[in-house]
Backbone as CSV, one residue per row, in Angstrom:
resi,resn,N_x,N_y,N_z,CA_x,CA_y,CA_z,C_x,C_y,C_z
1,MET,121.748,159.798,255.899,120.366,159.660,256.301,119.781,158.450,255.576
2,ALA,119.124,157.596,256.299,118.529,156.392,255.719,117.269,156.759,254.949
3,GLN,117.097,156.072,253.821,115.891,156.309,253.027,114.727,155.497,253.575
4,VAL,113.606,156.127,253.653,112.388,155.445,254.082,111.790,154.772,252.853
5,PRO,111.563,153.446,252.926,111.004,152.770,251.754,109.591,153.267,251.455
6,GLN,109.317,153.400,250.176,107.976,153.785,249.739,107.024,152.624,249.975
7,ALA,105.863,152.923,250.440,104.843,151.881,250.614,104.404,151.406,249.237
8,TYR,104.195,150.120,249.116,103.734,149.566,247.852,102.274,149.957,247.638
9,THR,102.016,150.584,246.534,100.650,150.948,246.180,100.255,150.144,244.946
10,PRO,99.350,149.195,245.119,98.950,148.393,243.963,98.180,149.237,242.955
11,LYS,98.286,148.841,241.690,97.485,149.507,240.669,96.021,149.202,240.935
12,ARG,95.208,150.158,240.680,93.766,149.985,240.861,93.067,150.343,239.552
13,PRO,91.915,149.718,239.320,91.164,150.069,238.107,90.673,151.510,238.175
14,GLY,90.509,152.109,237.016,89.877,153.417,236.938,88.366,153.249,236.955
15,VAL,87.671,154.324,237.283,86.211,154.317,237.258,85.760,155.455,236.354
16,GLY,84.949,155.107,235.383,84.490,156.111,234.438,83.017,155.983,234.126
17,ILE,82.553,156.977,233.392,81.162,157.044,232.931,81.187,157.133,231.415
18,ALA,80.286,156.424,230.764,80.036,156.591,229.332,78.538,156.822,229.184
19,VAL,78.163,157.675,228.236,76.761,158.072,228.138,76.191,157.732,226.766
20,LEU,75.097,156.997,226.790,74.327,156.686,225.589,73.347,157.838,225.389
21,VAL,73.697,158.760,224.482,72.867,159.931,224.217,71.891,159.581,223.103
22,THR,70.599,159.766,223.371,69.567,159.456,222.387,68.737,160.702,222.096
23,ASP,67.942,160.616,221.017,67.081,161.726,220.631,65.942,161.182,219.779
24,ALA,64.733,161.663,220.014,63.557,161.165,219.288,63.650,161.408,217.785
25,THR,64.388,162.430,217.360,64.518,162.684,215.920,65.523,161.752,215.257
26,HIS,66.237,160.962,216.066,67.193,159.965,215.565,66.894,158.632,216.247
27,PRO,65.720,158.034,215.976,65.344,156.810,216.693,66.327,155.672,216.459
28,GLY,66.615,154.943,217.527,67.508,153.790,217.434,68.979,154.147,217.315
29,CYS,69.311,155.425,217.540,70.690,155.896,217.351,71.261,156.484,218.639
30,VAL,72.590,156.477,218.720,73.340,157.160,219.777,74.445,157.964,219.104
31,ILE,75.021,158.921,219.839,76.136,159.656,219.241,77.447,158.924,219.515
32,LEU,78.283,158.896,218.484,79.612,158.291,218.556,80.631,159.285,218.035
33,GLY,81.833,159.219,218.591,82.954,159.993,218.097,84.172,159.100,218.007
34,GLN,85.214,159.575,217.315,86.466,158.820,217.223,87.528,159.497,218.064
35,ARG,88.199,158.688,218.884,89.212,159.177,219.811,90.462,159.663,219.072
36,LYS,91.077,160.704,219.621,92.368,161.188,219.136,93.494,160.905,220.131
37,SER,93.155,160.562,221.383,94.181,160.355,222.405,94.964,159.076,222.134
38,LEU,96.123,158.942,222.778,96.995,157.795,222.536,96.321,156.470,222.843
39,VAL,95.645,156.387,223.980,94.959,155.142,224.338,93.688,155.054,223.500
40,GLY,93.621,154.063,222.643,92.434,153.858,221.820,92.294,154.819,220.654
41,LYS,93.392,155.386,220.197,93.336,156.357,219.097,92.623,155.752,217.888
42,GLY,91.657,156.496,217.345,90.911,156.066,216.170,89.709,155.191,216.469
43,LEU,89.554,154.769,217.726,88.419,153.915,218.086,87.187,154.773,218.375
44,TYR,86.027,154.204,218.114,84.767,154.902,218.365,84.424,154.864,219.847
45,GLN,83.896,155.980,220.334,83.571,156.115,221.751,82.252,156.852,221.929
46,LEU,81.703,156.694,223.112,80.573,157.496,223.564,81.130,158.679,224.346
47,PRO,80.352,159.739,224.539,80.815,160.786,225.442,80.960,160.216,226.851
48,GLY,81.908,160.735,227.591,82.099,160.271,228.959,83.473,160.622,229.477
49,GLY,83.779,160.127,230.666,85.074,160.404,231.266,85.128,159.926,232.700
50,HIS,86.074,160.487,233.436,86.305,160.079,234.821,85.334,160.759,235.775
51,ILE,84.944,160.014,236.788,84.135,160.576,237.861,85.061,161.380,238.771
52,GLU,84.690,162.618,239.035,85.469,163.466,239.934,85.128,163.109,241.382
53,PHE,86.076,163.350,242.276,85.857,163.075,243.693,84.625,163.832,244.179
54,GLY,83.705,163.121,244.825,82.492,163.723,245.366,81.360,163.886,244.368
55,GLU,81.547,163.432,243.144,80.553,163.604,242.088,79.672,162.356,241.970
56,THR,78.381,162.537,241.758,77.490,161.399,241.533,77.610,160.942,240.081
57,TRP,77.081,159.759,239.800,77.083,159.252,238.420,76.350,160.220,237.502
58,GLU,75.186,160.690,237.968,74.372,161.589,237.157,75.096,162.904,236.889
59,GLU,75.719,163.460,237.926,76.457,164.715,237.752,77.589,164.544,236.753
60,CYS,78.311,163.449,236.864,79.415,163.190,235.945,78.905,163.062,234.513
61,ALA,77.843,162.296,234.312,77.299,162.104,232.965,76.871,163.440,232.360
62,ARG,76.159,164.236,233.128,75.703,165.543,232.628,76.888,166.453,232.300
63,ARG,77.872,166.492,233.193,79.043,167.352,232.981,79.818,166.930,231.741
64,GLU,80.100,165.634,231.624,80.906,165.154,230.500,80.217,165.386,229.155
65,VAL,78.917,165.134,229.086,78.199,165.334,227.823,78.163,166.815,227.454
66,MET,77.998,167.680,228.427,78.017,169.115,228.153,79.413,169.564,227.711
67,GLU,80.458,169.105,228.416,81.833,169.492,228.074,82.246,168.989,226.697
68,GLU,81.828,167.776,226.349,82.305,167.152,225.114,81.418,167.411,223.906
69,ALA,80.091,167.521,224.120,79.176,167.620,222.977,78.219,168.809,223.052
70,GLY,78.317,169.620,224.105,77.459,170.793,224.222,75.984,170.465,224.365
71,ILE,75.682,169.314,224.953,74.305,168.836,225.057,73.887,168.741,226.521
72,ARG,72.679,169.219,226.788,72.069,169.037,228.108,71.122,167.840,228.021
73,LEU,71.141,166.995,229.049,70.365,165.754,229.041,69.132,165.831,229.927
74,LYS,68.133,165.025,229.568,66.968,164.800,230.425,66.748,163.293,230.509
75,ASP,65.905,162.887,231.437,65.574,161.465,231.627,66.835,160.606,231.746
76,LEU,67.801,161.097,232.493,69.068,160.383,232.672,68.876,159.218,233.632
77,ARG,69.403,158.064,233.256,69.239,156.859,234.069,70.425,155.922,233.879
78,PHE,70.590,155.025,234.843,71.607,153.986,234.760,71.206,152.998,233.672
79,ALA,72.183,152.558,232.865,71.901,151.602,231.793,72.600,150.265,232.018
80,SER,73.907,150.294,232.328,74.661,149.052,232.504,76.021,149.387,233.112
81,VAL,76.781,148.346,233.404,78.148,148.510,233.902,79.003,147.405,233.306
82,VAL,80.261,147.727,233.005,81.203,146.719,232.514,82.510,146.837,233.283
83,ASN,83.196,145.727,233.395,84.534,145.654,233.981,85.453,145.223,232.843
84,THR,86.168,146.158,232.261,86.966,145.891,231.073,88.441,145.822,231.434
85,ILE,89.050,144.684,231.158,90.475,144.477,231.434,91.176,144.203,230.118
86,ARG,92.131,145.066,229.764,92.956,144.901,228.572,94.411,145.081,229.007
87,LEU,95.005,144.013,229.533,96.368,144.103,230.058,97.362,144.514,228.984
88,ASP,97.125,144.096,227.733,98.018,144.476,226.639,98.040,145.985,226.416
89,GLU,96.999,146.677,226.855,96.898,148.135,226.720,97.090,148.842,228.069
90,ASN,97.424,148.058,229.123,97.548,148.604,230.474,96.258,149.336,230.868
91,TYR,95.129,148.697,230.566,93.815,149.303,230.739,92.938,148.403,231.595
92,HIS,92.428,148.949,232.684,91.443,148.258,233.513,90.498,149.319,234.066
93,TYR,89.275,149.313,233.586,88.277,150.296,233.995,86.957,149.634,234.327
94,ILE,86.318,150.159,235.350,84.918,149.895,235.632,84.185,151.066,234.982
95,THR,83.335,150.784,234.013,82.626,151.851,233.314,81.131,151.720,233.560
96,LEU,80.560,152.783,234.091,79.117,152.868,234.320,78.502,153.529,233.096
97,PHE,77.576,152.845,232.473,76.892,153.411,231.315,75.587,154.041,231.775
98,MET,75.435,155.308,231.428,74.210,156.048,231.703,73.535,156.295,230.358
99,GLN,72.236,156.517,230.382,71.501,156.795,229.155,70.597,157.984,229.389
100,GLY,70.609,158.919,228.442,69.768,160.099,228.561,69.413,160.657,227.203
101,GLU,68.353,161.438,227.180,67.871,162.052,225.947,68.259,163.523,225.916
102,ILE,68.417,164.040,224.712,68.714,165.458,224.563,67.526,166.275,225.063
103,ASP,67.826,167.248,225.915,66.794,168.145,226.430,66.686,169.327,225.472
104,LYS,65.700,169.283,224.596,65.560,170.307,223.554,65.066,171.646,224.090
105,ASP,64.671,171.686,225.351,64.319,172.976,225.944,65.569,173.827,226.169
106,PHE,66.741,173.178,226.172,67.988,173.888,226.450,69.051,173.713,225.375
107,THR,68.898,172.722,224.505,69.973,172.363,223.589,69.424,172.037,222.216
108,THR,70.169,172.370,221.191,69.845,171.904,219.851,69.979,170.387,219.817
109,SER,69.378,169.739,218.852,69.430,168.273,218.816,70.738,167.738,218.254
110,GLU,71.574,168.589,217.728,72.817,168.108,217.129,74.009,168.356,218.046
111,PRO,74.814,167.325,218.275,76.004,167.496,219.118,77.051,168.368,218.432
112,VAL,77.824,169.050,219.246,78.912,169.905,218.773,80.210,169.343,219.341
113,ASN,81.257,169.284,218.536,82.547,168.789,219.020,83.227,169.888,219.835
114,MET,83.066,169.823,221.155,83.603,170.842,222.054,85.077,170.608,222.396
115,GLU,85.591,169.406,222.096,86.985,169.070,222.408,87.662,168.486,221.165
116,PRO,87.891,169.313,220.147,88.462,168.800,218.894,89.873,168.234,219.041
117,GLU,90.551,168.575,220.126,91.881,168.011,220.357,91.797,166.568,220.856
118,LYS,90.620,166.141,221.318,90.445,164.795,221.867,89.554,163.899,221.014
119,ASN,88.764,164.498,220.115,87.727,163.753,219.409,87.597,164.275,217.978
120,GLU,87.380,163.370,217.041,87.222,163.753,215.632,85.898,164.458,215.363
121,GLY,84.902,164.230,216.195,83.577,164.814,215.987,82.509,163.802,216.354
122,TRP,81.284,164.271,216.511,80.166,163.411,216.901,79.238,163.193,215.725
123,SER,78.713,161.972,215.628,77.699,161.674,214.615,76.723,160.656,215.183
124,TRP,75.527,160.641,214.630,74.500,159.683,215.043,74.760,158.362,214.352
125,ARG,74.765,157.277,215.134,74.955,155.929,214.581,73.854,155.021,215.096
126,ALA,73.289,154.231,214.182,72.258,153.268,214.563,72.885,152.171,215.410
127,TRP,72.242,151.836,216.517,72.744,150.783,217.400,72.837,149.458,216.652
128,ASP,71.920,149.224,215.745,71.909,147.970,214.986,72.841,147.991,213.787
129,ASP,73.515,149.105,213.545,74.446,149.226,212.421,75.734,149.895,212.908
130,PHE,76.274,149.344,213.990,77.466,149.898,214.632,78.731,149.464,213.900
131,PRO,79.828,150.203,214.114,81.118,149.712,213.621,81.437,148.369,214.281
132,PRO,82.301,147.561,213.662,82.678,146.279,214.279,83.349,146.502,215.640
133,GLU,83.266,145.481,216.502,83.789,145.603,217.871,85.255,146.017,217.922
134,GLU,86.066,145.567,216.972,87.492,145.924,217.001,87.715,147.409,216.716
135,GLN,86.674,148.127,216.279,86.776,149.569,216.050,86.158,150.386,217.190
136,LEU,85.714,149.697,218.246,85.091,150.378,219.384,86.073,150.503,220.540
137,PHE,85.998,151.622,221.271,86.818,151.773,222.461,86.446,150.667,223.436
138,PHE,87.382,150.277,224.265,87.339,149.035,225.034,86.041,148.821,225.817
139,ALA,85.608,149.805,226.588,84.400,149.623,227.405,83.161,149.471,226.532
140,LEU,83.086,150.229,225.445,81.942,150.123,224.543,81.917,148.755,223.862
141,ALA,83.084,148.238,223.508,83.156,146.883,222.942,82.659,145.860,223.963
142,SER,83.038,146.038,225.228,82.569,145.130,226.288,81.052,145.176,226.422
143,LEU,80.485,146.369,226.354,79.033,146.511,226.453,78.340,145.771,225.312
144,ARG,78.868,145.907,224.112,78.280,145.218,222.950,78.412,143.700,223.100
145,GLN,79.538,143.241,223.633,79.741,141.799,223.821,78.729,141.219,224.804
146,GLN,78.264,142.032,225.741,77.249,141.592,226.703,75.875,141.439,226.059
147,GLY,75.722,141.965,224.859,74.426,141.914,224.198,73.473,143.013,224.638
148,PHE,73.995,144.015,225.336,73.156,145.123,225.796,72.601,145.893,224.599
149,ASN,71.334,146.298,224.700,70.707,147.126,223.671,69.904,148.222,224.370
150,PRO,70.297,149.484,224.198,69.589,150.566,224.886,68.168,150.781,224.383
151,PHE,67.810,150.132,223.290,66.485,150.311,222.699,65.645,149.038,222.778
152,SER,66.017,148.097,223.616,65.381,146.778,223.623,63.918,146.791,224.052
153,LYS,63.501,147.739,224.873,62.112,147.751,225.344,61.122,147.833,224.185
154,ASN,61.435,148.636,223.190,60.539,148.811,222.045,61.241,148.454,220.742
155,SER,62.185,147.539,220.805,63.005,147.260,219.623,62.180,146.805,218.428
156,HIS,61.038,146.143,218.667,60.221,145.680,217.550,59.582,146.834,216.782
157,SER,59.426,147.998,217.435,58.784,149.123,216.760,59.756,150.252,216.443
158,GLN,61.043,150.046,216.706,62.020,151.103,216.459,62.345,151.202,214.973
159,ARG,62.287,152.415,214.482,62.701,152.706,213.125,64.012,153.470,213.260
160,THR,64.969,153.207,212.397,66.270,153.849,212.493,66.368,154.978,211.479
161,LEU,66.724,156.161,211.977,66.904,157.319,211.116,68.010,158.165,211.731
162,CYS,69.252,157.929,211.321,70.393,158.596,211.957,70.943,159.757,211.143
163,GLU,70.466,159.977,209.964,71.003,161.071,209.155,70.607,162.402,209.727
């Protein structure tokens, strides 16, 4: 029996969501965690993940933040997008950055590490006092290279208190 050749399927970029989680009790800060997975192990990341088939950006952001940090969000909005290509890491992702605040009507203000097998834990980090870019997961490093600042609207009056 003759073999039917497999159709060539080109590699395609992945599409993901990363979420800038903010809170009024931690002005100028977002939550960061350190990855445990093979790709980007030890690098700092925001909560996020892959968009599921049929899922909106907002649904994905809310689901991922709840699954990873036990936080419900309010005032969720689009923040930015990056196209990150790291051929040396076999990594090409389009990452949509969403930004939202902790909804204290439903959630405590402190994130909980809901996936300890994937993440070292969550902590508040000042946007203006971030780890160096080489310590950031690829998409987050790309966002920083763009000069994006989630607090730029009121940056002159922002006080940083991440403890």
